[in-house]
PDB file of N, CA and C in Angstrom:
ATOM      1  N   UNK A 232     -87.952   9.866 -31.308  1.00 58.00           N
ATOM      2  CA  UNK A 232     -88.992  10.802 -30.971  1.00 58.00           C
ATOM      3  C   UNK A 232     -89.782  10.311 -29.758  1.00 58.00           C
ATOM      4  N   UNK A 233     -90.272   9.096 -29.668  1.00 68.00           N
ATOM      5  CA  UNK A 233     -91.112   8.478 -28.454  1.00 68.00           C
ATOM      6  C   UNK A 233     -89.824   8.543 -26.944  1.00 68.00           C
ATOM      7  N   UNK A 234     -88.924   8.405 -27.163  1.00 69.00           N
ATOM      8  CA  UNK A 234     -88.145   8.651 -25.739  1.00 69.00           C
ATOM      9  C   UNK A 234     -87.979  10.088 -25.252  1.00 69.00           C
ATOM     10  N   UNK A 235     -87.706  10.743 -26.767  1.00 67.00           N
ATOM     11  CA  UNK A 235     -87.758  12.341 -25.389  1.00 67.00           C
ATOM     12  C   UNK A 235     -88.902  12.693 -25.294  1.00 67.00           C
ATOM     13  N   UNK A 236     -90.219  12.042 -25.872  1.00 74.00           N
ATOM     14  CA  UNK A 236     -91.215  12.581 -25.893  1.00 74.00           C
ATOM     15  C   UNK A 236     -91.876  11.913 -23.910  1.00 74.00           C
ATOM     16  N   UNK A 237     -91.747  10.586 -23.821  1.00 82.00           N
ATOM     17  CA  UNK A 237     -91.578  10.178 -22.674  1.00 82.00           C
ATOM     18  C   UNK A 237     -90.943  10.235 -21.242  1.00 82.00           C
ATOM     19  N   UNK A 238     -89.720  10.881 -21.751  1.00 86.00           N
ATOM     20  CA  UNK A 238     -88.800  11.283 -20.877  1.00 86.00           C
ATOM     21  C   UNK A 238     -88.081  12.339 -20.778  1.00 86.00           C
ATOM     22  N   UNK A 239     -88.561  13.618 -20.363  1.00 83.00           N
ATOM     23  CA  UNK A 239     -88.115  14.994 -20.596  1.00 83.00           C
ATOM     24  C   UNK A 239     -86.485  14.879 -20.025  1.00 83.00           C
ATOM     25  N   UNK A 240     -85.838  15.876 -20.804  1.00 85.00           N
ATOM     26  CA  UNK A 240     -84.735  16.658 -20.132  1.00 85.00           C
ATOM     27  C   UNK A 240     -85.155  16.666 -18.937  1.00 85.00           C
ATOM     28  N   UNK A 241     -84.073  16.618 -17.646  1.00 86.00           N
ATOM     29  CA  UNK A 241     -83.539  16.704 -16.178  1.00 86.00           C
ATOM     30  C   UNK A 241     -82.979  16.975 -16.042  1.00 86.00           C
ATOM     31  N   UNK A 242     -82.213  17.728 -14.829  1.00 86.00           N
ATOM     32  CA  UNK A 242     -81.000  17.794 -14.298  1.00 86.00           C
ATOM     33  C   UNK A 242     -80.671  18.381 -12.905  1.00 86.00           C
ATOM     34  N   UNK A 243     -81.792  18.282 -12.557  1.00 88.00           N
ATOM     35  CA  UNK A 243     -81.800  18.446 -11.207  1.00 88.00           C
ATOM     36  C   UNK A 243     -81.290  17.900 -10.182  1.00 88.00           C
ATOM     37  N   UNK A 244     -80.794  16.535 -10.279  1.00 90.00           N
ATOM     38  CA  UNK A 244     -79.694  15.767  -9.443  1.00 90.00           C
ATOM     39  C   UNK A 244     -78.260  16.463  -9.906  1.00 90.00           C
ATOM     40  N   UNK A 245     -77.796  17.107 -10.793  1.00 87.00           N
ATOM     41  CA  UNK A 245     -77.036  17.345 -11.402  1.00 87.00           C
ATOM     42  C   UNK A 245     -76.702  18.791 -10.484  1.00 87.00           C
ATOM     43  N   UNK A 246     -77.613  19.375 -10.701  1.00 90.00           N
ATOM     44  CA  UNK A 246     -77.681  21.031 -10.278  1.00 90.00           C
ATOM     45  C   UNK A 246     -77.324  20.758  -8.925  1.00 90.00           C
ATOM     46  N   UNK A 247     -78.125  20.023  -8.290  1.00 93.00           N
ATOM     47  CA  UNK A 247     -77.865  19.507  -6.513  1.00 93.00           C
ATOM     48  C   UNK A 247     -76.872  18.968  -5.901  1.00 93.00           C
ATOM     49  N   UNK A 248     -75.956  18.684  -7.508  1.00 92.00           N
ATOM     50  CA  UNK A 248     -74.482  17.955  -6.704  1.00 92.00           C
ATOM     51  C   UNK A 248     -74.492  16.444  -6.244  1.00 92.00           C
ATOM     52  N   UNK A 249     -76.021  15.657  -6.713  1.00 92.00           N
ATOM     53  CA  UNK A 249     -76.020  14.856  -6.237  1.00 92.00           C
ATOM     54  C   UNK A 249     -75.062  13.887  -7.364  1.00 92.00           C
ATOM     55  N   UNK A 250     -74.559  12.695  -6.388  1.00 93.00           N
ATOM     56  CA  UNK A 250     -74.012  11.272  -7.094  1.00 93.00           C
ATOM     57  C   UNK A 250     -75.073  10.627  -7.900  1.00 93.00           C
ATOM     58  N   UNK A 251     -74.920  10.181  -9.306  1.00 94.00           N
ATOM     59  CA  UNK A 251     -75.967   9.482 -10.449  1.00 94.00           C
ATOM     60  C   UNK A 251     -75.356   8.737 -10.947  1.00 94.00           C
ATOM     61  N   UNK A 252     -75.555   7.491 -10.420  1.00 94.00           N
ATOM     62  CA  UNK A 252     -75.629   6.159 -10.789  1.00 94.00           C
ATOM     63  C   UNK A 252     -75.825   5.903 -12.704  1.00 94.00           C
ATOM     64  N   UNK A 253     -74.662   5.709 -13.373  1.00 94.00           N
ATOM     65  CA  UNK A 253     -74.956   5.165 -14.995  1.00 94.00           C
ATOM     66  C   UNK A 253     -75.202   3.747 -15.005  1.00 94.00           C
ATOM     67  N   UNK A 254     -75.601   2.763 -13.767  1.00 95.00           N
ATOM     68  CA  UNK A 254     -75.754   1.938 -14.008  1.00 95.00           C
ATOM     69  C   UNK A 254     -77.083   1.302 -14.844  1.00 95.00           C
ATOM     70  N   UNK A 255     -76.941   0.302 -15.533  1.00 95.00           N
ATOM     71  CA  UNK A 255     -78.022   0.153 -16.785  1.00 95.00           C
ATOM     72  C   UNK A 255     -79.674  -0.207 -15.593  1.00 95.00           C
ATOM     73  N   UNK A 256     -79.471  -0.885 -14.122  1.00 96.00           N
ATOM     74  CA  UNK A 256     -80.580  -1.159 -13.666  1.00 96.00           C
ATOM     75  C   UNK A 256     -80.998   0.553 -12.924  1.00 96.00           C
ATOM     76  N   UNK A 257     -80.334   1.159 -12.586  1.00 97.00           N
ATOM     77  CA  UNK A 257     -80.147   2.504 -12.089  1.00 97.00           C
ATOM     78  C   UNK A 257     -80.987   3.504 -12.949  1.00 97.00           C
ATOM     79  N   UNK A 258     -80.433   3.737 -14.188  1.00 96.00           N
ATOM     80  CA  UNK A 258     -80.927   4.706 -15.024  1.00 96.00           C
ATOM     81  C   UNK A 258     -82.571   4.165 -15.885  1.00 96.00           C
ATOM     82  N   UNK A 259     -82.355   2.889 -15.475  1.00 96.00           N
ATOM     83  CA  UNK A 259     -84.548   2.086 -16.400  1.00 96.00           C
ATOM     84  C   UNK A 259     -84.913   2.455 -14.822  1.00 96.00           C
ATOM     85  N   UNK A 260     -84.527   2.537 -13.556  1.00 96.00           N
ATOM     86  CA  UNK A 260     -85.018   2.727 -12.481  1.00 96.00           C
ATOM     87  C   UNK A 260     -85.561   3.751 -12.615  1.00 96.00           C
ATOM     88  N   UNK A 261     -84.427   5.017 -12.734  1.00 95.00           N
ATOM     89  CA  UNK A 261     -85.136   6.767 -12.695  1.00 95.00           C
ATOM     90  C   UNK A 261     -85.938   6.992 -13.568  1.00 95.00           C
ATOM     91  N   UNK A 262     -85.581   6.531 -15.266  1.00 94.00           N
ATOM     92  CA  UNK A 262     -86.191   7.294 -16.009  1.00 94.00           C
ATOM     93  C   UNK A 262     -87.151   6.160 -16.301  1.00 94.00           C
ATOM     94  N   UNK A 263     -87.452   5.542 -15.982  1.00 93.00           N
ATOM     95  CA  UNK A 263     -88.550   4.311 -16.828  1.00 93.00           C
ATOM     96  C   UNK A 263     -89.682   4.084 -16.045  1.00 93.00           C
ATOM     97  N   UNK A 264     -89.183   3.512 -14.944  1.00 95.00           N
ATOM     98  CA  UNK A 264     -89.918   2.751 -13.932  1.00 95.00           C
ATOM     99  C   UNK A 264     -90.495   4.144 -12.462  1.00 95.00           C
ATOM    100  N   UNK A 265     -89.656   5.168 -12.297  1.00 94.00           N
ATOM    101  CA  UNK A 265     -90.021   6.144 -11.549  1.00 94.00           C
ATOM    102  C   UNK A 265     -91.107   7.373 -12.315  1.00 94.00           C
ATOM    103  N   UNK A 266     -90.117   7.273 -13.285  1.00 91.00           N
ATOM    104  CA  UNK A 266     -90.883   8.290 -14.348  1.00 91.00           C
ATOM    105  C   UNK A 266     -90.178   9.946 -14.339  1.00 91.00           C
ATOM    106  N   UNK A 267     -89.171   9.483 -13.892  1.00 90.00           N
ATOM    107  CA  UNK A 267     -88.839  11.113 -13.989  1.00 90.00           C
ATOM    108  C   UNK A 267     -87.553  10.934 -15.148  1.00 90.00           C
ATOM    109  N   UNK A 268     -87.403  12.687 -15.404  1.00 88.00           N
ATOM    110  CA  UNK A 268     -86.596  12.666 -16.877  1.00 88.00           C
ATOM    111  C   UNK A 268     -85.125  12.593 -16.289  1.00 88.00           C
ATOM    112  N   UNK A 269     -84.120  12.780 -16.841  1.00 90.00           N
ATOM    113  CA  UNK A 269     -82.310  12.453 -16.730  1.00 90.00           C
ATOM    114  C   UNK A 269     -82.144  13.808 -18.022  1.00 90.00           C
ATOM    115  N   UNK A 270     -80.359  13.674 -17.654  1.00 89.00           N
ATOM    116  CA  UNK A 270     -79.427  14.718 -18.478  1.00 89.00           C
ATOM    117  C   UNK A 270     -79.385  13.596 -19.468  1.00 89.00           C
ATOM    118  N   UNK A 271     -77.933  14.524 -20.183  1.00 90.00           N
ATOM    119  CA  UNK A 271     -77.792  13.771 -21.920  1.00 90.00           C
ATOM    120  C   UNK A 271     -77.279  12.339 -20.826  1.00 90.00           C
ATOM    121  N   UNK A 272     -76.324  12.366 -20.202  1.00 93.00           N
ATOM    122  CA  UNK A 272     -75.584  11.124 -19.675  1.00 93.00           C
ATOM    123  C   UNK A 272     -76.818  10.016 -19.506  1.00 93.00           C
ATOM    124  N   UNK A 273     -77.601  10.085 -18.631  1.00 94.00           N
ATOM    125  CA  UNK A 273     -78.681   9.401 -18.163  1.00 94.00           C
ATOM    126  C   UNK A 273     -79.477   8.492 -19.766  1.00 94.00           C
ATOM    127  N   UNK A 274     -80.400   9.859 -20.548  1.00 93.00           N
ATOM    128  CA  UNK A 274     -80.552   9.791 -21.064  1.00 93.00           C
ATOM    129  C   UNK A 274     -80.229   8.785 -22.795  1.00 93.00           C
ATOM    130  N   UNK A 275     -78.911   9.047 -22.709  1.00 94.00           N
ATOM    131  CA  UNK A 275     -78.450   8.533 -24.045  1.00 94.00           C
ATOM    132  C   UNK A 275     -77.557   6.826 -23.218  1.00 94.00           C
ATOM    133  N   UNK A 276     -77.905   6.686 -21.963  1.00 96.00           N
ATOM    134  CA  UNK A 276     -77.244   5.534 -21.664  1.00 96.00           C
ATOM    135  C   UNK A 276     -78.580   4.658 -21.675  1.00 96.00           C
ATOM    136  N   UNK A 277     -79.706   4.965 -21.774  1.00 95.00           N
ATOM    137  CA  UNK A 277     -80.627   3.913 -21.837  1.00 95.00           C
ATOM    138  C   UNK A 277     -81.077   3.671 -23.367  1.00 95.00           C
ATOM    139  N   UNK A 278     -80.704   4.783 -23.944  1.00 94.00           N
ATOM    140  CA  UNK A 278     -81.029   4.388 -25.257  1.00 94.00           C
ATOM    141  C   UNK A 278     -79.884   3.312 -25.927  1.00 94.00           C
ATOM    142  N   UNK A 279     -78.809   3.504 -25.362  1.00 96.00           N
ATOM    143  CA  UNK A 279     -77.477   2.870 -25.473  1.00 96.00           C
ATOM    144  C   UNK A 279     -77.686   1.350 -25.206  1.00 96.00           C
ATOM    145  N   UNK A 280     -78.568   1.035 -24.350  1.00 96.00           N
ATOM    146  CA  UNK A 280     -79.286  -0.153 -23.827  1.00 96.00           C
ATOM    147  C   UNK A 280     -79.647  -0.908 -24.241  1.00 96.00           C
ATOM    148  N   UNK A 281     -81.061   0.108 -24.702  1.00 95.00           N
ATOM    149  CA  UNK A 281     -82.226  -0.446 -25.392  1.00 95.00           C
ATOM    150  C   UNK A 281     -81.481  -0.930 -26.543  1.00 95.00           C
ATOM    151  N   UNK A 282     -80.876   0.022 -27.240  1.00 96.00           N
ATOM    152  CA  UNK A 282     -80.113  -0.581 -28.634  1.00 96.00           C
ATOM    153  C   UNK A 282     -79.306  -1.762 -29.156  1.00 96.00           C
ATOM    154  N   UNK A 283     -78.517  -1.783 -28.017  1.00 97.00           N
ATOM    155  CA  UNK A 283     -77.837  -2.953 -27.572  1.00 97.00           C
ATOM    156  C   UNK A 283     -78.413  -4.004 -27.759  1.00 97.00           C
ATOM    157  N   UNK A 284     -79.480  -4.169 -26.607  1.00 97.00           N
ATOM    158  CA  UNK A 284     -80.244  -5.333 -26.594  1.00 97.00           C
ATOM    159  C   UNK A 284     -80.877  -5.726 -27.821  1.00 97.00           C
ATOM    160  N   UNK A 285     -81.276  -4.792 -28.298  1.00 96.00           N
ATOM    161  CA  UNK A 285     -82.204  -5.138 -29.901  1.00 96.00           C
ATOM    162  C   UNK A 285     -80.952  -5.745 -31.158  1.00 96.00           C
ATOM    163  N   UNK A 286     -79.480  -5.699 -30.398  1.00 96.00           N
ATOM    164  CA  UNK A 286     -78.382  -6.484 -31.805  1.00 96.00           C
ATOM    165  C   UNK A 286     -77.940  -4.835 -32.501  1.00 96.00           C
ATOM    166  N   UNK A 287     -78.022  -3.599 -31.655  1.00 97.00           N
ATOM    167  CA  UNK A 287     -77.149  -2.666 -32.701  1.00 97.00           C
ATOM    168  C   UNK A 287     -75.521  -2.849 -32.263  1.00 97.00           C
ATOM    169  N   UNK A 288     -75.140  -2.144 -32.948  1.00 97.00           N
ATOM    170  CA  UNK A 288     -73.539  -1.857 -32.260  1.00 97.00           C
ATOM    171  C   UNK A 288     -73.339  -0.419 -31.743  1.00 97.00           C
ATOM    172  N   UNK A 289     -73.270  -0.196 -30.711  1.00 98.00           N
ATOM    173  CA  UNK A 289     -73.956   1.260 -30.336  1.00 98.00           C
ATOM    174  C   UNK A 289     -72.325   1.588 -29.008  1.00 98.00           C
ATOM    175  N   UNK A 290     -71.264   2.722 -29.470  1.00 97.00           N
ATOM    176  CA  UNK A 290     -70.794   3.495 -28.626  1.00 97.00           C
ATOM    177  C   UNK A 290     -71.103   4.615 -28.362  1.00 97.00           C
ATOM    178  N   UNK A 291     -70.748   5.153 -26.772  1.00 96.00           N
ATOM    179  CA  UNK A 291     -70.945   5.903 -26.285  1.00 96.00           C
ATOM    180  C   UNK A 291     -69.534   7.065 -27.208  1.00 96.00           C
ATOM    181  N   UNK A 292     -70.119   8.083 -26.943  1.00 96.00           N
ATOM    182  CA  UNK A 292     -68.642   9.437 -27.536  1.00 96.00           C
ATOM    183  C   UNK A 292     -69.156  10.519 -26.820  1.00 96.00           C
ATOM    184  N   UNK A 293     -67.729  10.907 -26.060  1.00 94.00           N
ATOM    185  CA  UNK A 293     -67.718  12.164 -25.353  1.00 94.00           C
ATOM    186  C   UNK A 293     -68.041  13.296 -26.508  1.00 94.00           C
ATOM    187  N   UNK A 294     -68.985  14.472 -26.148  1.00 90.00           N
ATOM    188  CA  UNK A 294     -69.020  15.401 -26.553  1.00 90.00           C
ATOM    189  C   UNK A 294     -68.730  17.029 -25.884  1.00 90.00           C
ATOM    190  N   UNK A 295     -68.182  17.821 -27.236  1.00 87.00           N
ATOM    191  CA  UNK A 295     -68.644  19.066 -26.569  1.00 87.00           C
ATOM    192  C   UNK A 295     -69.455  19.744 -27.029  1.00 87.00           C
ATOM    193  N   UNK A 296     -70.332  20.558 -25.907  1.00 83.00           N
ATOM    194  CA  UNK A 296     -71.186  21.199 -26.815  1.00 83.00           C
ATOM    195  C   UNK A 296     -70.842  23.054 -27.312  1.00 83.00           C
ATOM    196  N   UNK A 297     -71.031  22.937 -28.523  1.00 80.00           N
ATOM    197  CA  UNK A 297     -70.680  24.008 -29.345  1.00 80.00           C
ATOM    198  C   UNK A 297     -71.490  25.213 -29.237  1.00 80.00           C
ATOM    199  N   UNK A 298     -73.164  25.081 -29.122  1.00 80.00           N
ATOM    200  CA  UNK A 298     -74.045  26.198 -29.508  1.00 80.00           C
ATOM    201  C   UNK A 298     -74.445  26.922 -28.542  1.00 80.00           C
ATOM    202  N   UNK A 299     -73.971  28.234 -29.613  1.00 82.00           N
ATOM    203  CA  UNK A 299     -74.210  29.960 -28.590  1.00 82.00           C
ATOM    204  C   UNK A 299     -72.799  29.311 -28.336  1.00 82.00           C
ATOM    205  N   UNK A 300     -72.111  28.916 -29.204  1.00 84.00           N
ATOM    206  CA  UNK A 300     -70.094  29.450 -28.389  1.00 84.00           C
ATOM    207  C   UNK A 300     -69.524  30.356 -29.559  1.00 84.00           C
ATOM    208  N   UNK A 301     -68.579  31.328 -29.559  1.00 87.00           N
ATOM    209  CA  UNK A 301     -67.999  31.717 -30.088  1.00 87.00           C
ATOM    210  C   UNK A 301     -66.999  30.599 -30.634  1.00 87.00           C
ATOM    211  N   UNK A 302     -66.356  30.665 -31.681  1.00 85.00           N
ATOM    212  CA  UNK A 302     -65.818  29.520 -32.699  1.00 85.00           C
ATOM    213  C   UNK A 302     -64.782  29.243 -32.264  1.00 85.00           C
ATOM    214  N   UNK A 303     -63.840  30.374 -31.477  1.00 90.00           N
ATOM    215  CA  UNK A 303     -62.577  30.144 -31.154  1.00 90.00           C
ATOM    216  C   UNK A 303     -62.469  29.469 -29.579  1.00 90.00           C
ATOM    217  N   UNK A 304     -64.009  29.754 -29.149  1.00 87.00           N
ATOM    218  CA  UNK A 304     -63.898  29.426 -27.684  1.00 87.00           C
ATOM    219  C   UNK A 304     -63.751  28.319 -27.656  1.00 87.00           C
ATOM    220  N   UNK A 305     -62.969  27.545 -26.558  1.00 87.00           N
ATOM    221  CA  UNK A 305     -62.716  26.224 -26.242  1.00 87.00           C
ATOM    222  C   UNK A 305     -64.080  25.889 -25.231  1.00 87.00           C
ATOM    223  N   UNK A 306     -64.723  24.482 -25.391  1.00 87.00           N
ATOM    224  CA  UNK A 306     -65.070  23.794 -24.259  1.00 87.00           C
ATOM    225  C   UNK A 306     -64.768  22.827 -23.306  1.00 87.00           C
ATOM    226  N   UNK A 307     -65.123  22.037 -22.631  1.00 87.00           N
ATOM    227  CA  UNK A 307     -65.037  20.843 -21.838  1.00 87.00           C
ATOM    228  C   UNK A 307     -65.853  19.851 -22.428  1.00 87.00           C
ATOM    229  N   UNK A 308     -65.520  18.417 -22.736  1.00 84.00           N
ATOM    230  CA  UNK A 308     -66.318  17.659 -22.641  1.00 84.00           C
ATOM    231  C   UNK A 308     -67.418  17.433 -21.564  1.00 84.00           C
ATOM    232  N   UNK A 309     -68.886  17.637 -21.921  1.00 84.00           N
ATOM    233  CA  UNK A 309     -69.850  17.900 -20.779  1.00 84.00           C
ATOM    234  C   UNK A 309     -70.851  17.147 -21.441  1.00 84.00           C
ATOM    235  N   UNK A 310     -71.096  16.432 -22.632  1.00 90.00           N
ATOM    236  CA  UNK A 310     -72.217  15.910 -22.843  1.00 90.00           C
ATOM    237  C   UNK A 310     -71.919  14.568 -24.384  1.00 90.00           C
ATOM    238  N   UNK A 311     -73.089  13.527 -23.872  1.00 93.00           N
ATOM    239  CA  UNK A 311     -72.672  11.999 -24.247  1.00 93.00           C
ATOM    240  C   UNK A 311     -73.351  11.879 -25.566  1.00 93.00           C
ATOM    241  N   UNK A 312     -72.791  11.769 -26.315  1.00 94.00           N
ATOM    242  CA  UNK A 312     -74.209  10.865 -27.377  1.00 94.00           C
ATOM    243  C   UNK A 312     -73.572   9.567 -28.110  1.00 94.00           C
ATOM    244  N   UNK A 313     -74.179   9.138 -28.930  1.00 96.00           N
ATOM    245  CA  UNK A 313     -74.193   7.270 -28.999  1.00 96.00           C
ATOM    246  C   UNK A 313     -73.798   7.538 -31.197  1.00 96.00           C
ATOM    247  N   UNK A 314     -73.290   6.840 -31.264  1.00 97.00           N
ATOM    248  CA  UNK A 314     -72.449   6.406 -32.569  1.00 97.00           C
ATOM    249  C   UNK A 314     -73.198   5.262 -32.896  1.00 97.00           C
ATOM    250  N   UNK A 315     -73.928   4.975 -33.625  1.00 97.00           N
ATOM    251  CA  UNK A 315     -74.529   3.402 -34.187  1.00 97.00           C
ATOM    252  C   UNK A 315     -74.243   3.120 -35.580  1.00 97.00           C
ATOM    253  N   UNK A 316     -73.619   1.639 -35.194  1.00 97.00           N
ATOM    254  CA  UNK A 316     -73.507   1.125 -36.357  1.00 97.00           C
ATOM    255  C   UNK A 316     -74.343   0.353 -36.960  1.00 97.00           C
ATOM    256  N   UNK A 317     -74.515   0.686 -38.324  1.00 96.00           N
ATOM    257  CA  UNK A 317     -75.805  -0.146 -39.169  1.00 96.00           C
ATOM    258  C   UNK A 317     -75.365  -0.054 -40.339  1.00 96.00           C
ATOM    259  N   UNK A 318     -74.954  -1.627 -41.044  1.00 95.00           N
ATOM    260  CA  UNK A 318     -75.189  -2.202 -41.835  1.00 95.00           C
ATOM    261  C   UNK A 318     -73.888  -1.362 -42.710  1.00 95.00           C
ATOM    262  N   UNK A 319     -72.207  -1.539 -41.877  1.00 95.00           N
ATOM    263  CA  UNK A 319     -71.213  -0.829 -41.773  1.00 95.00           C
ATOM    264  C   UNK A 319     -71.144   0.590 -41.716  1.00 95.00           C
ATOM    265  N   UNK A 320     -72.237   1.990 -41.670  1.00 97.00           N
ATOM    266  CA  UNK A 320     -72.170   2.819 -41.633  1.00 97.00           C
ATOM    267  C   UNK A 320     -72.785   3.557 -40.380  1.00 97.00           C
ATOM    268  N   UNK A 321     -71.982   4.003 -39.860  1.00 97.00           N
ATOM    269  CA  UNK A 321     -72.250   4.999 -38.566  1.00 97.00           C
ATOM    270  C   UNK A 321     -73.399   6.744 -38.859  1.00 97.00           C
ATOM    271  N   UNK A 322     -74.077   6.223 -37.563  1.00 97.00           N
ATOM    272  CA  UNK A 322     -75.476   7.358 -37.280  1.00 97.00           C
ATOM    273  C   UNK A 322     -75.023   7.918 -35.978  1.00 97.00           C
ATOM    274  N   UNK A 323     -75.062   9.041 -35.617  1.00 94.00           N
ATOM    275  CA  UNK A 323     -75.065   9.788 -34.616  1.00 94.00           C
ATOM    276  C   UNK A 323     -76.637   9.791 -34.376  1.00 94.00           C
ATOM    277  N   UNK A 324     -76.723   9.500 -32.707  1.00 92.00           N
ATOM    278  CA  UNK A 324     -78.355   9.394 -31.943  1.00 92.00           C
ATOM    279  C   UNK A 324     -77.628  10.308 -30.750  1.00 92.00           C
ATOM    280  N   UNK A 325     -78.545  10.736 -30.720  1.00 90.00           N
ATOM    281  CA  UNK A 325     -78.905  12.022 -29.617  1.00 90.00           C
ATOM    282  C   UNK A 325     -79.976  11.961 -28.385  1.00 90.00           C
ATOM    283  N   UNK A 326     -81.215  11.271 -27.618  1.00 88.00           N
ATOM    284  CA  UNK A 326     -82.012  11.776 -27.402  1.00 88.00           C
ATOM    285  C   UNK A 326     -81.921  13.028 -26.249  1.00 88.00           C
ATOM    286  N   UNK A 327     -80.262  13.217 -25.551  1.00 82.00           N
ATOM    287  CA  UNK A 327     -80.056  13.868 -24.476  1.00 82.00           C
ATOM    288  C   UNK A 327     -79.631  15.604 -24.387  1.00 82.00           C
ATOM    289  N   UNK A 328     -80.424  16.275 -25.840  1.00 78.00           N
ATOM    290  CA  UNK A 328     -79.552  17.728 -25.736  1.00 78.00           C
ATOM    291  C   UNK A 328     -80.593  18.285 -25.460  1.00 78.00           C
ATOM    292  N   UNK A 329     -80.358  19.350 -24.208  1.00 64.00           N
ATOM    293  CA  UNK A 329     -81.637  20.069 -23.823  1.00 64.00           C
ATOM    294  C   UNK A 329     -81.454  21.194 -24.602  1.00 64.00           C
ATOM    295  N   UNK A 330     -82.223  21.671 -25.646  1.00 58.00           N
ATOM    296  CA  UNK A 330     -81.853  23.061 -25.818  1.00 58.00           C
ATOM    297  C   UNK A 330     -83.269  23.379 -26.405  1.00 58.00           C
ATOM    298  N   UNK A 331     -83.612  23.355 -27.921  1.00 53.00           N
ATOM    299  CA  UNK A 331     -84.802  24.215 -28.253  1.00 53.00           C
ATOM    300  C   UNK A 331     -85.496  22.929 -28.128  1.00 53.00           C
ATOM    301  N   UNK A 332     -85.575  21.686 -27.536  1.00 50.00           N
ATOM    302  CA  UNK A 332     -86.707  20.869 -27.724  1.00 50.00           C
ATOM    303  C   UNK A 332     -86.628  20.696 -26.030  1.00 50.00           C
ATOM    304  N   UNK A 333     -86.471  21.233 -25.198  1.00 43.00           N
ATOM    305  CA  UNK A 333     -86.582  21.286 -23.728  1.00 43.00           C
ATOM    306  C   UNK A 333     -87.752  21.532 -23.594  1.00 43.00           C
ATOM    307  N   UNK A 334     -88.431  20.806 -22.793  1.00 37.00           N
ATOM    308  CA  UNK A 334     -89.615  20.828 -21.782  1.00 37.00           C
ATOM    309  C   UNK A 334     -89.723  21.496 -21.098  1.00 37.00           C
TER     310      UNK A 334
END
């Protein structure tokens, strides 16, 4: 709750076509230290970080996103979220889906 609350949905480098750096000093650069928000990618790679560092076991997993699709429709993988392991059982963490909690 305190990270998306800190760091809104972005995607305006995204929309612009610009190149975005997933590097771990790159992404505490934009979203931490500049202060501006990131997509799910951005987003769920610093939490991926932070987690890390604190001793989780934390992968990244391609996602697709499903909502407002028709069931049969196919997507593209277009968005990241993080798998954590704790204490042998896996949690899906999210902080990167813009949808009804968008800013």
């Amino acid at each position: 709750d305190a990270q998306s609350r800190q760091i809104p949905f972005e995607n305006l480098d995204v929309v612009r076509g610009q190149l975005i750096s997933m590097g771990k000093d790159d992404v505490f650069q934009k979203l931490v230290v500049d202060q501006r928000g990131g997509y799910c990618f951005e987003q769920n790679t610093l939490l991926q970080h932070a987690l890390t560092e604190i001793g989780y076991d934390v992968s990244p997993l391609l996602c697709r996103v499903r909502w407002g699709k028709r069931e049969d429709e196919l997507t593209a993988f277009t968005h990241i979220a993080l798998r954590v392991r704790i204490d042998g059982n896996f949690y899906l963490a999210d902080v990167g889906f813009a949808g009804t909690n968008s800013l």
